[in-house]
């Protein structure tokens, strides 16, 4: 259904209306595999359709959606909430006053100090949101927001090579996992979860939402069923000797809801931010400092090592659950043998 661009009586109400419609659209397209309360989701969608009284009420609805399992919604909503507050202070009279220059002003002032990855998320949120309005406004108004050159970000063309650990750093990190002074009640859980990530390369979100039934013991290994992005399933493997001591200690005290393998003291999933903080503390404890010290770097470390040892890009794609081989191809940039061949191509001519 299409609506007039300036649908409400004030700019603030109209802007909030479009955010509500866009978030409702995104909630119905996100994976609902982790949704715990279908009735609450239906109530949230109904509230978004009816409309909210103010931005705080809308933010509360989004938090509720995230809490019931739609964890990706913040990626779309947070930049728009900040945009709303930014535009609200400008005293605009119409949605037609918004243009790309104004969006660049917002991004420049609101994302300073954020990581490049977060800036990229903001850029994508802006492009997608205004493309949604372009498609659904009855006035046929086209924003055409592209942000091609903002902040030097051009999608993949502006992508940085990921940070990763060298083999020597991996050894130090693994030793530090076992020696780090965790609290007794979470030590086994944290060690098992972090080892699982670095030994298999699974995403942090995949690790935190694993179910106990997904862990399949074999002779000397565990097969682990992973449900990745887009509900795509794959199987990874970890040798029991790498994780079993910590895992069995954790299983003896584990009290998780919904059959979760790992959980906090409330029985609910651990957050990605919590895991990243733990990883950073362990890295700093053994003197390792990278541009990005978070838990996702462990996935890059696994992928880089896997490619350098196997030279098999398809194996990297399958192990990491990449939808496209192009996504895996970035790890060929760390292949020193290939780079040395390129560096030596002029030797005979010299």
mmCIF file of C-alpha atoms in Angstrom:
data_model
loop_
_atom_site.group_PDB
_atom_site.id
_atom_site.type_symbol
_atom_site.label_atom_id
_atom_site.label_comp_id
_atom_site.label_asym_id
_atom_site.label_seq_id
_atom_site.Cartn_x
_atom_site.Cartn_y
_atom_site.Cartn_z
ATOM 1 C CA UNK A 1 0.000 0.000 0.000
ATOM 2 C CA UNK A 2 1.308 3.471 -0.909
ATOM 3 C CA UNK A 3 0.993 6.632 1.175
ATOM 4 C CA UNK A 4 1.439 10.369 0.526
ATOM 5 C CA UNK A 5 5.003 11.426 1.277
ATOM 6 C CA UNK A 6 3.917 13.897 3.960
ATOM 7 C CA UNK A 7 1.343 11.562 5.446
ATOM 8 C CA UNK A 8 0.912 13.211 8.863
ATOM 9 C CA UNK A 9 0.232 16.774 10.003
ATOM 10 C CA UNK A 10 3.765 17.427 11.291
ATOM 11 C CA UNK A 11 7.195 16.491 9.977
ATOM 12 C CA UNK A 12 8.052 14.615 13.191
ATOM 13 C CA UNK A 13 4.927 12.440 12.943
ATOM 14 C CA UNK A 14 5.495 11.793 9.246
ATOM 15 C CA UNK A 15 9.137 10.825 9.710
ATOM 16 C CA UNK A 16 8.195 8.479 12.547
ATOM 17 C CA UNK A 17 5.403 6.999 10.410
ATOM 18 C CA UNK A 18 7.862 6.079 7.640
ATOM 19 C CA UNK A 19 10.294 4.580 10.147
ATOM 20 C CA UNK A 20 7.435 2.511 11.629
ATOM 21 C CA UNK A 21 6.433 1.205 8.197
ATOM 22 C CA UNK A 22 10.024 0.417 7.260
ATOM 23 C CA UNK A 23 10.764 -1.397 10.542
ATOM 24 C CA UNK A 24 7.542 -3.386 10.197
ATOM 25 C CA UNK A 25 8.671 -4.369 6.693
ATOM 26 C CA UNK A 26 12.102 -5.414 8.005
ATOM 27 C CA UNK A 27 10.631 -7.418 10.908
ATOM 28 C CA UNK A 28 8.578 -9.490 8.475
ATOM 29 C CA UNK A 29 11.652 -10.185 6.336
ATOM 30 C CA UNK A 30 14.139 -11.037 9.099
ATOM 31 C CA UNK A 31 14.702 -14.663 10.036
ATOM 32 C CA UNK A 32 12.190 -15.636 12.750
ATOM 33 C CA UNK A 33 14.005 -18.830 13.725
ATOM 34 C CA UNK A 34 14.942 -17.451 17.167
ATOM 35 C CA UNK A 35 11.543 -15.887 17.946
ATOM 36 C CA UNK A 36 10.376 -17.089 21.351
ATOM 37 C CA UNK A 37 6.914 -15.507 21.525
ATOM 38 C CA UNK A 38 4.841 -15.485 18.338
ATOM 39 C CA UNK A 39 1.932 -13.700 20.018
ATOM 40 C CA UNK A 40 4.184 -10.866 21.153
ATOM 41 C CA UNK A 41 5.616 -10.544 17.644
ATOM 42 C CA UNK A 42 2.089 -10.246 16.280
ATOM 43 C CA UNK A 43 1.317 -7.576 18.888
ATOM 44 C CA UNK A 44 4.457 -5.624 17.935
ATOM 45 C CA UNK A 45 3.543 -5.717 14.246
ATOM 46 C CA UNK A 46 0.024 -4.544 15.099
ATOM 47 C CA UNK A 47 1.383 -1.647 17.177
ATOM 48 C CA UNK A 48 3.669 -0.600 14.325
ATOM 49 C CA UNK A 49 0.703 -0.654 11.961
ATOM 50 C CA UNK A 50 -1.460 1.464 14.290
ATOM 51 C CA UNK A 51 1.433 3.830 14.988
ATOM 52 C CA UNK A 52 3.287 5.115 18.038
ATOM 53 C CA UNK A 53 2.920 8.369 19.970
ATOM 54 C CA UNK A 54 6.607 9.275 20.037
ATOM 55 C CA UNK A 55 10.077 7.993 19.170
ATOM 56 C CA UNK A 56 10.627 6.592 22.680
ATOM 57 C CA UNK A 57 7.557 4.382 22.329
ATOM 58 C CA UNK A 58 8.826 3.218 18.942
ATOM 59 C CA UNK A 59 12.255 2.448 20.427
ATOM 60 C CA UNK A 60 10.578 0.406 23.151
ATOM 61 C CA UNK A 61 8.734 -1.655 20.519
ATOM 62 C CA UNK A 62 11.994 -2.323 18.690
ATOM 63 C CA UNK A 63 13.673 -3.432 21.933
ATOM 64 C CA UNK A 64 10.768 -5.816 22.517
ATOM 65 C CA UNK A 65 11.250 -7.274 19.026
ATOM 66 C CA UNK A 66 14.936 -7.765 19.686
ATOM 67 C CA UNK A 67 14.283 -9.371 23.072
ATOM 68 C CA UNK A 68 12.008 -12.038 21.585
ATOM 69 C CA UNK A 69 14.676 -13.096 19.095
ATOM 70 C CA UNK A 70 14.754 -10.664 16.149
ATOM 71 C CA UNK A 71 18.283 -9.599 17.036
ATOM 72 C CA UNK A 72 19.071 -8.043 13.646
ATOM 73 C CA UNK A 73 16.467 -5.299 13.934
ATOM 74 C CA UNK A 74 18.814 -2.873 15.720
ATOM 75 C CA UNK A 75 21.088 -2.755 12.682
ATOM 76 C CA UNK A 76 18.232 -1.155 10.764
ATOM 77 C CA UNK A 77 16.600 0.864 13.538
ATOM 78 C CA UNK A 78 19.410 2.536 15.504
ATOM 79 C CA UNK A 79 20.695 4.661 12.596
ATOM 80 C CA UNK A 80 17.117 5.739 11.831
ATOM 81 C CA UNK A 81 16.423 6.651 15.448
ATOM 82 C CA UNK A 82 19.493 8.890 15.411
ATOM 83 C CA UNK A 83 18.456 10.344 12.060
ATOM 84 C CA UNK A 84 14.998 11.141 13.467
ATOM 85 C CA UNK A 85 16.472 13.007 16.431
ATOM 86 C CA UNK A 86 18.921 14.832 14.153
ATOM 87 C CA UNK A 87 16.212 15.995 11.740
ATOM 88 C CA UNK A 88 13.819 16.821 14.566
ATOM 89 C CA UNK A 89 16.261 19.500 15.740
ATOM 90 C CA UNK A 90 16.371 21.147 12.298
ATOM 91 C CA UNK A 91 12.720 22.166 12.274
ATOM 92 C CA UNK A 92 11.924 20.787 8.821
ATOM 93 C CA UNK A 93 8.411 21.272 7.469
ATOM 94 C CA UNK A 94 8.289 18.532 4.842
ATOM 95 C CA UNK A 95 9.917 15.203 3.981
ATOM 96 C CA UNK A 96 10.771 16.794 0.635
ATOM 97 C CA UNK A 97 13.368 18.958 2.374
ATOM 98 C CA UNK A 98 15.526 15.892 2.964
ATOM 99 C CA UNK A 99 18.245 15.344 0.372
ATOM 100 C CA UNK A 100 21.540 13.478 0.099
ATOM 101 C CA UNK A 101 23.558 16.449 1.318
ATOM 102 C CA UNK A 102 21.496 16.537 4.519
ATOM 103 C CA UNK A 103 22.017 12.789 5.019
ATOM 104 C CA UNK A 104 25.784 13.248 4.562
ATOM 105 C CA UNK A 105 25.705 16.014 7.199
ATOM 106 C CA UNK A 106 23.921 13.634 9.563
ATOM 107 C CA UNK A 107 26.365 10.778 8.954
ATOM 108 C CA UNK A 108 29.405 13.018 9.313
ATOM 109 C CA UNK A 109 28.243 14.438 12.636
ATOM 110 C CA UNK A 110 26.707 11.273 14.104
ATOM 111 C CA UNK A 111 29.189 8.529 13.236
ATOM 112 C CA UNK A 112 32.518 10.093 14.186
ATOM 113 C CA UNK A 113 34.404 7.680 16.396
ATOM 114 C CA UNK A 114 32.471 4.651 15.144
ATOM 115 C CA UNK A 115 34.194 1.739 13.425
ATOM 116 C CA UNK A 116 34.208 1.484 9.639
ATOM 117 C CA UNK A 117 31.931 -1.559 9.899
ATOM 118 C CA UNK A 118 29.366 0.427 11.893
ATOM 119 C CA UNK A 119 29.633 3.376 9.497
ATOM 120 C CA UNK A 120 28.947 0.971 6.654
ATOM 121 C CA UNK A 121 25.826 -0.251 8.490
ATOM 122 C CA UNK A 122 24.640 3.354 8.861
ATOM 123 C CA UNK A 123 25.198 3.988 5.164
ATOM 124 C CA UNK A 124 23.263 0.870 4.185
ATOM 125 C CA UNK A 125 20.433 1.768 6.583
ATOM 126 C CA UNK A 126 20.090 5.213 4.986
ATOM 127 C CA UNK A 127 20.116 3.849 1.434
ATOM 128 C CA UNK A 128 17.591 1.099 2.185
ATOM 129 C CA UNK A 129 15.254 3.318 4.195
ATOM 130 C CA UNK A 130 14.955 6.011 1.537
ATOM 131 C CA UNK A 131 14.712 3.401 -1.220
ATOM 132 C CA UNK A 132 11.724 2.009 0.708
ATOM 133 C CA UNK A 133 10.114 5.470 0.741
ATOM 134 C CA UNK A 134 10.912 5.912 -2.966
ATOM 135 C CA UNK A 135 8.970 2.744 -3.670
ATOM 136 C CA UNK A 136 6.048 3.303 -1.311
ATOM 137 C CA UNK A 137 5.187 6.994 -1.460
ATOM 138 C CA UNK A 138 2.134 7.915 -3.527
ATOM 139 C CA UNK A 139 3.643 11.244 -4.614
ATOM 140 C CA UNK A 140 6.231 9.447 -6.767
ATOM 141 C CA UNK A 141 8.936 11.425 -4.965
ATOM 142 C CA UNK A 142 12.373 9.898 -5.524
ATOM 143 C CA UNK A 143 15.200 10.571 -3.081
ATOM 144 C CA UNK A 144 17.711 8.438 -4.963
ATOM 145 C CA UNK A 145 20.060 8.321 -1.967
ATOM 146 C CA UNK A 146 23.304 6.560 -2.985
ATOM 147 C CA UNK A 147 26.074 7.919 -0.698
ATOM 148 C CA UNK A 148 28.684 6.509 -3.041
ATOM 149 C CA UNK A 149 31.571 8.576 -1.759
ATOM 150 C CA UNK A 150 30.607 9.236 1.843
ATOM 151 C CA UNK A 151 33.437 8.506 4.274
ATOM 152 C CA UNK A 152 35.377 6.665 1.591
ATOM 153 C CA UNK A 153 32.917 3.772 1.825
ATOM 154 C CA UNK A 154 31.983 2.124 -1.446
ATOM 155 C CA UNK A 155 30.655 -1.238 -0.307
ATOM 156 C CA UNK A 156 33.128 -3.958 -1.228
ATOM 157 C CA UNK A 157 35.417 -1.538 -3.030
ATOM 158 C CA UNK A 158 36.063 0.207 0.278
ATOM 159 C CA UNK A 159 36.388 -2.973 2.297
ATOM 160 C CA UNK A 160 39.448 -3.299 4.496
ATOM 161 C CA UNK A 161 41.390 -6.510 4.858
ATOM 162 C CA UNK A 162 40.256 -8.191 8.077
ATOM 163 C CA UNK A 163 42.485 -8.360 11.131
ATOM 164 C CA UNK A 164 43.671 -11.840 12.114
ATOM 165 C CA UNK A 165 46.136 -13.614 14.416
ATOM 166 C CA UNK A 166 49.431 -15.064 13.228
ATOM 167 C CA UNK A 167 50.255 -18.653 14.166
ATOM 168 C CA UNK A 168 52.504 -17.459 16.992
ATOM 169 C CA UNK A 169 49.732 -15.186 18.261
ATOM 170 C CA UNK A 170 47.213 -18.036 18.058
ATOM 171 C CA UNK A 171 49.403 -20.115 20.390
ATOM 172 C CA UNK A 172 49.658 -17.244 22.862
ATOM 173 C CA UNK A 173 45.920 -16.655 22.700
ATOM 174 C CA UNK A 174 45.040 -20.308 23.289
ATOM 175 C CA UNK A 175 47.380 -20.418 26.296
ATOM 176 C CA UNK A 176 45.800 -17.216 27.601
ATOM 177 C CA UNK A 177 42.286 -18.697 27.368
ATOM 178 C CA UNK A 178 43.255 -21.406 29.844
ATOM 179 C CA UNK A 179 45.119 -19.073 32.197
ATOM 180 C CA UNK A 180 42.733 -16.100 32.183
ATOM 181 C CA UNK A 181 41.183 -15.494 35.655
ATOM 182 C CA UNK A 182 37.492 -15.909 34.815
ATOM 183 C CA UNK A 183 34.939 -16.097 37.612
ATOM 184 C CA UNK A 184 34.546 -19.711 38.665
ATOM 185 C CA UNK A 185 30.888 -19.922 37.641
ATOM 186 C CA UNK A 186 31.553 -18.826 34.044
ATOM 187 C CA UNK A 187 35.128 -20.022 33.428
ATOM 188 C CA UNK A 188 34.321 -23.358 31.750
ATOM 189 C CA UNK A 189 31.520 -21.833 29.669
ATOM 190 C CA UNK A 190 33.666 -18.956 28.406
ATOM 191 C CA UNK A 191 36.650 -21.167 27.597
ATOM 192 C CA UNK A 192 34.506 -23.703 25.737
ATOM 193 C CA UNK A 193 32.626 -21.084 23.734
ATOM 194 C CA UNK A 194 35.708 -19.106 22.680
ATOM 195 C CA UNK A 195 37.601 -22.256 21.724
ATOM 196 C CA UNK A 196 34.603 -23.383 19.703
ATOM 197 C CA UNK A 197 34.711 -20.159 17.693
ATOM 198 C CA UNK A 198 38.435 -20.139 16.954
ATOM 199 C CA UNK A 199 38.672 -23.883 16.205
ATOM 200 C CA UNK A 200 35.672 -23.906 13.833
ATOM 201 C CA UNK A 201 35.380 -20.352 12.504
ATOM 202 C CA UNK A 202 31.653 -20.137 13.234
ATOM 203 C CA UNK A 203 30.055 -16.727 13.710
ATOM 204 C CA UNK A 204 29.646 -15.419 17.257
ATOM 205 C CA UNK A 205 25.863 -15.295 16.789
ATOM 206 C CA UNK A 206 25.913 -18.924 15.621
ATOM 207 C CA UNK A 207 27.845 -19.953 18.734
ATOM 208 C CA UNK A 208 25.617 -18.097 21.186
ATOM 209 C CA UNK A 209 22.434 -19.635 19.731
ATOM 210 C CA UNK A 210 23.622 -23.229 19.480
ATOM 211 C CA UNK A 211 21.312 -25.829 20.980
ATOM 212 C CA UNK A 212 22.540 -28.826 22.930
ATOM 213 C CA UNK A 213 20.910 -31.084 20.330
ATOM 214 C CA UNK A 214 23.134 -29.480 17.657
ATOM 215 C CA UNK A 215 26.211 -31.025 19.304
ATOM 216 C CA UNK A 216 26.686 -34.549 17.932
ATOM 217 C CA UNK A 217 29.468 -36.585 19.615
ATOM 218 C CA UNK A 218 31.338 -39.053 17.406
ATOM 219 C CA UNK A 219 34.424 -41.137 18.215
ATOM 220 C CA UNK A 220 37.035 -38.433 18.793
ATOM 221 C CA UNK A 221 35.196 -35.405 17.428
ATOM 222 C CA UNK A 222 32.031 -33.392 17.780
ATOM 223 C CA UNK A 223 29.945 -32.685 14.720
ATOM 224 C CA UNK A 224 28.070 -29.417 15.145
ATOM 225 C CA UNK A 225 24.978 -28.480 13.151
ATOM 226 C CA UNK A 226 25.028 -24.779 12.362
ATOM 227 C CA UNK A 227 22.114 -22.701 11.115
ATOM 228 C CA UNK A 228 23.719 -19.647 9.552
ATOM 229 C CA UNK A 229 22.517 -16.532 7.762
ATOM 230 C CA UNK A 230 19.348 -17.041 5.760
ATOM 231 C CA UNK A 231 18.638 -20.239 7.732
ATOM 232 C CA UNK A 232 21.286 -22.050 5.672
ATOM 233 C CA UNK A 233 22.470 -25.209 7.403
ATOM 234 C CA UNK A 234 25.985 -26.620 7.457
ATOM 235 C CA UNK A 235 28.064 -28.935 9.649
ATOM 236 C CA UNK A 236 31.406 -28.124 11.253
ATOM 237 C CA UNK A 237 33.706 -30.352 13.266
ATOM 238 C CA UNK A 238 35.931 -29.910 16.314
ATOM 239 C CA UNK A 239 38.235 -32.480 17.884
ATOM 240 C CA UNK A 240 37.118 -33.492 21.371
ATOM 241 C CA UNK A 241 40.606 -32.998 22.791
ATOM 242 C CA UNK A 242 40.385 -29.271 22.023
ATOM 243 C CA UNK A 243 37.229 -28.568 23.995
ATOM 244 C CA UNK A 244 35.966 -31.584 25.954
ATOM 245 C CA UNK A 245 37.441 -30.747 29.376
ATOM 246 C CA UNK A 246 35.840 -27.287 29.458
ATOM 247 C CA UNK A 247 32.652 -28.462 27.761
ATOM 248 C CA UNK A 248 31.965 -31.288 30.187
ATOM 249 C CA UNK A 249 32.647 -29.010 33.148
ATOM 250 C CA UNK A 250 30.140 -26.497 31.758
ATOM 251 C CA UNK A 251 27.507 -29.136 30.950
ATOM 252 C CA UNK A 252 27.621 -30.304 34.564
ATOM 253 C CA UNK A 253 26.457 -26.865 35.770
ATOM 254 C CA UNK A 254 24.509 -25.648 32.716
ATOM 255 C CA UNK A 255 20.944 -24.407 33.305
ATOM 256 C CA UNK A 256 19.749 -22.943 30.012
ATOM 257 C CA UNK A 257 16.319 -22.250 28.566
ATOM 258 C CA UNK A 258 15.103 -23.429 25.174
ATOM 259 C CA UNK A 259 17.772 -26.153 25.016
ATOM 260 C CA UNK A 260 20.583 -23.611 24.549
ATOM 261 C CA UNK A 261 24.129 -24.947 24.744
ATOM 262 C CA UNK A 262 25.501 -21.707 26.236
ATOM 263 C CA UNK A 263 23.612 -19.135 28.295
ATOM 264 C CA UNK A 264 23.906 -16.463 30.974
ATOM 265 C CA UNK A 265 22.775 -16.831 34.581
ATOM 266 C CA UNK A 266 19.187 -16.077 33.502
ATOM 267 C CA UNK A 267 19.256 -19.035 31.127
ATOM 268 C CA UNK A 268 19.039 -16.798 28.031
ATOM 269 C CA UNK A 269 21.545 -16.341 25.167
ATOM 270 C CA UNK A 270 24.801 -14.504 25.736
ATOM 271 C CA UNK A 271 25.198 -11.295 23.763
ATOM 272 C CA UNK A 272 27.781 -10.804 21.022
ATOM 273 C CA UNK A 273 29.038 -7.700 22.830
ATOM 274 C CA UNK A 274 29.753 -9.770 25.947
ATOM 275 C CA UNK A 275 31.738 -12.353 23.987
ATOM 276 C CA UNK A 276 33.726 -9.640 22.211
ATOM 277 C CA UNK A 277 34.618 -8.004 25.546
ATOM 278 C CA UNK A 278 35.890 -11.327 26.867
ATOM 279 C CA UNK A 279 37.986 -11.954 23.758
ATOM 280 C CA UNK A 280 39.482 -8.465 23.930
ATOM 281 C CA UNK A 281 40.418 -8.916 27.592
ATOM 282 C CA UNK A 282 42.125 -12.225 26.852
ATOM 283 C CA UNK A 283 44.022 -10.741 23.898
ATOM 284 C CA UNK A 284 45.223 -7.790 25.953
ATOM 285 C CA UNK A 285 46.254 -10.101 28.793
ATOM 286 C CA UNK A 286 48.750 -11.815 26.483
ATOM 287 C CA UNK A 287 49.958 -8.611 24.829
ATOM 288 C CA UNK A 288 48.061 -8.839 21.532
ATOM 289 C CA UNK A 289 46.522 -5.694 20.137
ATOM 290 C CA UNK A 290 44.863 -5.554 16.727
ATOM 291 C CA UNK A 291 42.864 -2.863 14.975
ATOM 292 C CA UNK A 292 39.779 -4.904 15.845
ATOM 293 C CA UNK A 293 40.178 -7.060 18.931
ATOM 294 C CA UNK A 294 36.628 -8.426 18.963
ATOM 295 C CA UNK A 295 35.426 -11.994 18.739
ATOM 296 C CA UNK A 296 34.739 -11.793 14.985
ATOM 297 C CA UNK A 297 38.502 -11.581 14.436
ATOM 298 C CA UNK A 298 38.718 -15.221 15.571
ATOM 299 C CA UNK A 299 36.593 -16.209 12.569
ATOM 300 C CA UNK A 300 38.971 -14.316 10.261
ATOM 301 C CA UNK A 301 41.893 -16.024 11.967
ATOM 302 C CA UNK A 302 40.425 -19.481 11.360
ATOM 303 C CA UNK A 303 39.603 -18.661 7.728
ATOM 304 C CA UNK A 304 43.040 -17.205 6.994
ATOM 305 C CA UNK A 305 44.830 -20.190 8.517
ATOM 306 C CA UNK A 306 42.515 -22.640 6.739
ATOM 307 C CA UNK A 307 43.217 -21.105 3.349
ATOM 308 C CA UNK A 308 46.967 -20.776 3.890
ATOM 309 C CA UNK A 309 47.198 -24.435 4.944
ATOM 310 C CA UNK A 310 44.812 -25.894 2.354
ATOM 311 C CA UNK A 311 44.888 -23.456 -0.594
ATOM 312 C CA UNK A 312 41.268 -24.593 -1.066
ATOM 313 C CA UNK A 313 38.918 -21.637 -1.440
ATOM 314 C CA UNK A 314 35.850 -23.860 -1.750
ATOM 315 C CA UNK A 315 36.723 -25.479 1.582
ATOM 316 C CA UNK A 316 36.894 -22.010 3.163
ATOM 317 C CA UNK A 317 33.501 -21.141 1.668
ATOM 318 C CA UNK A 318 31.902 -24.333 2.982
ATOM 319 C CA UNK A 319 33.492 -24.123 6.428
ATOM 320 C CA UNK A 320 32.471 -20.503 6.976
ATOM 321 C CA UNK A 321 29.041 -20.812 5.377
ATOM 322 C CA UNK A 322 29.610 -18.063 2.813
ATOM 323 C CA UNK A 323 26.840 -17.759 0.249
ATOM 324 C CA UNK A 324 29.302 -16.691 -2.434
ATOM 325 C CA UNK A 325 32.846 -17.717 -3.238
ATOM 326 C CA UNK A 326 33.607 -14.021 -3.743
ATOM 327 C CA UNK A 327 33.137 -13.464 0.002
ATOM 328 C CA UNK A 328 35.759 -16.125 0.737
ATOM 329 C CA UNK A 329 38.158 -14.772 -1.852
ATOM 330 C CA UNK A 330 39.395 -12.027 0.464
ATOM 331 C CA UNK A 331 41.485 -14.614 2.324
ATOM 332 C CA UNK A 332 43.669 -15.179 -0.747
ATOM 333 C CA UNK A 333 45.200 -11.771 0.010
ATOM 334 C CA UNK A 334 47.086 -13.397 2.874
ATOM 335 C CA UNK A 335 48.674 -16.079 0.669
ATOM 336 C CA UNK A 336 52.382 -15.166 0.826
ATOM 337 C CA UNK A 337 53.362 -17.812 -1.739
ATOM 338 C CA UNK A 338 51.021 -16.310 -4.339
ATOM 339 C CA UNK A 339 52.227 -12.806 -3.510
ATOM 340 C CA UNK A 340 55.866 -13.912 -3.774
ATOM 341 C CA UNK A 341 55.221 -15.311 -7.254
ATOM 342 C CA UNK A 342 53.786 -11.954 -8.270
ATOM 343 C CA UNK A 343 56.752 -10.133 -6.732
ATOM 344 C CA UNK A 344 59.186 -12.387 -8.637
ATOM 345 C CA UNK A 345 57.607 -12.088 -12.079
ATOM 346 C CA UNK A 346 60.164 -9.502 -13.269
ATOM 347 C CA UNK A 347 63.247 -11.278 -11.896
ATOM 348 C CA UNK A 348 64.472 -12.810 -15.176
ATOM 349 C CA UNK A 349 63.969 -9.547 -17.010
ATOM 350 C CA UNK A 350 66.050 -7.717 -14.388
#
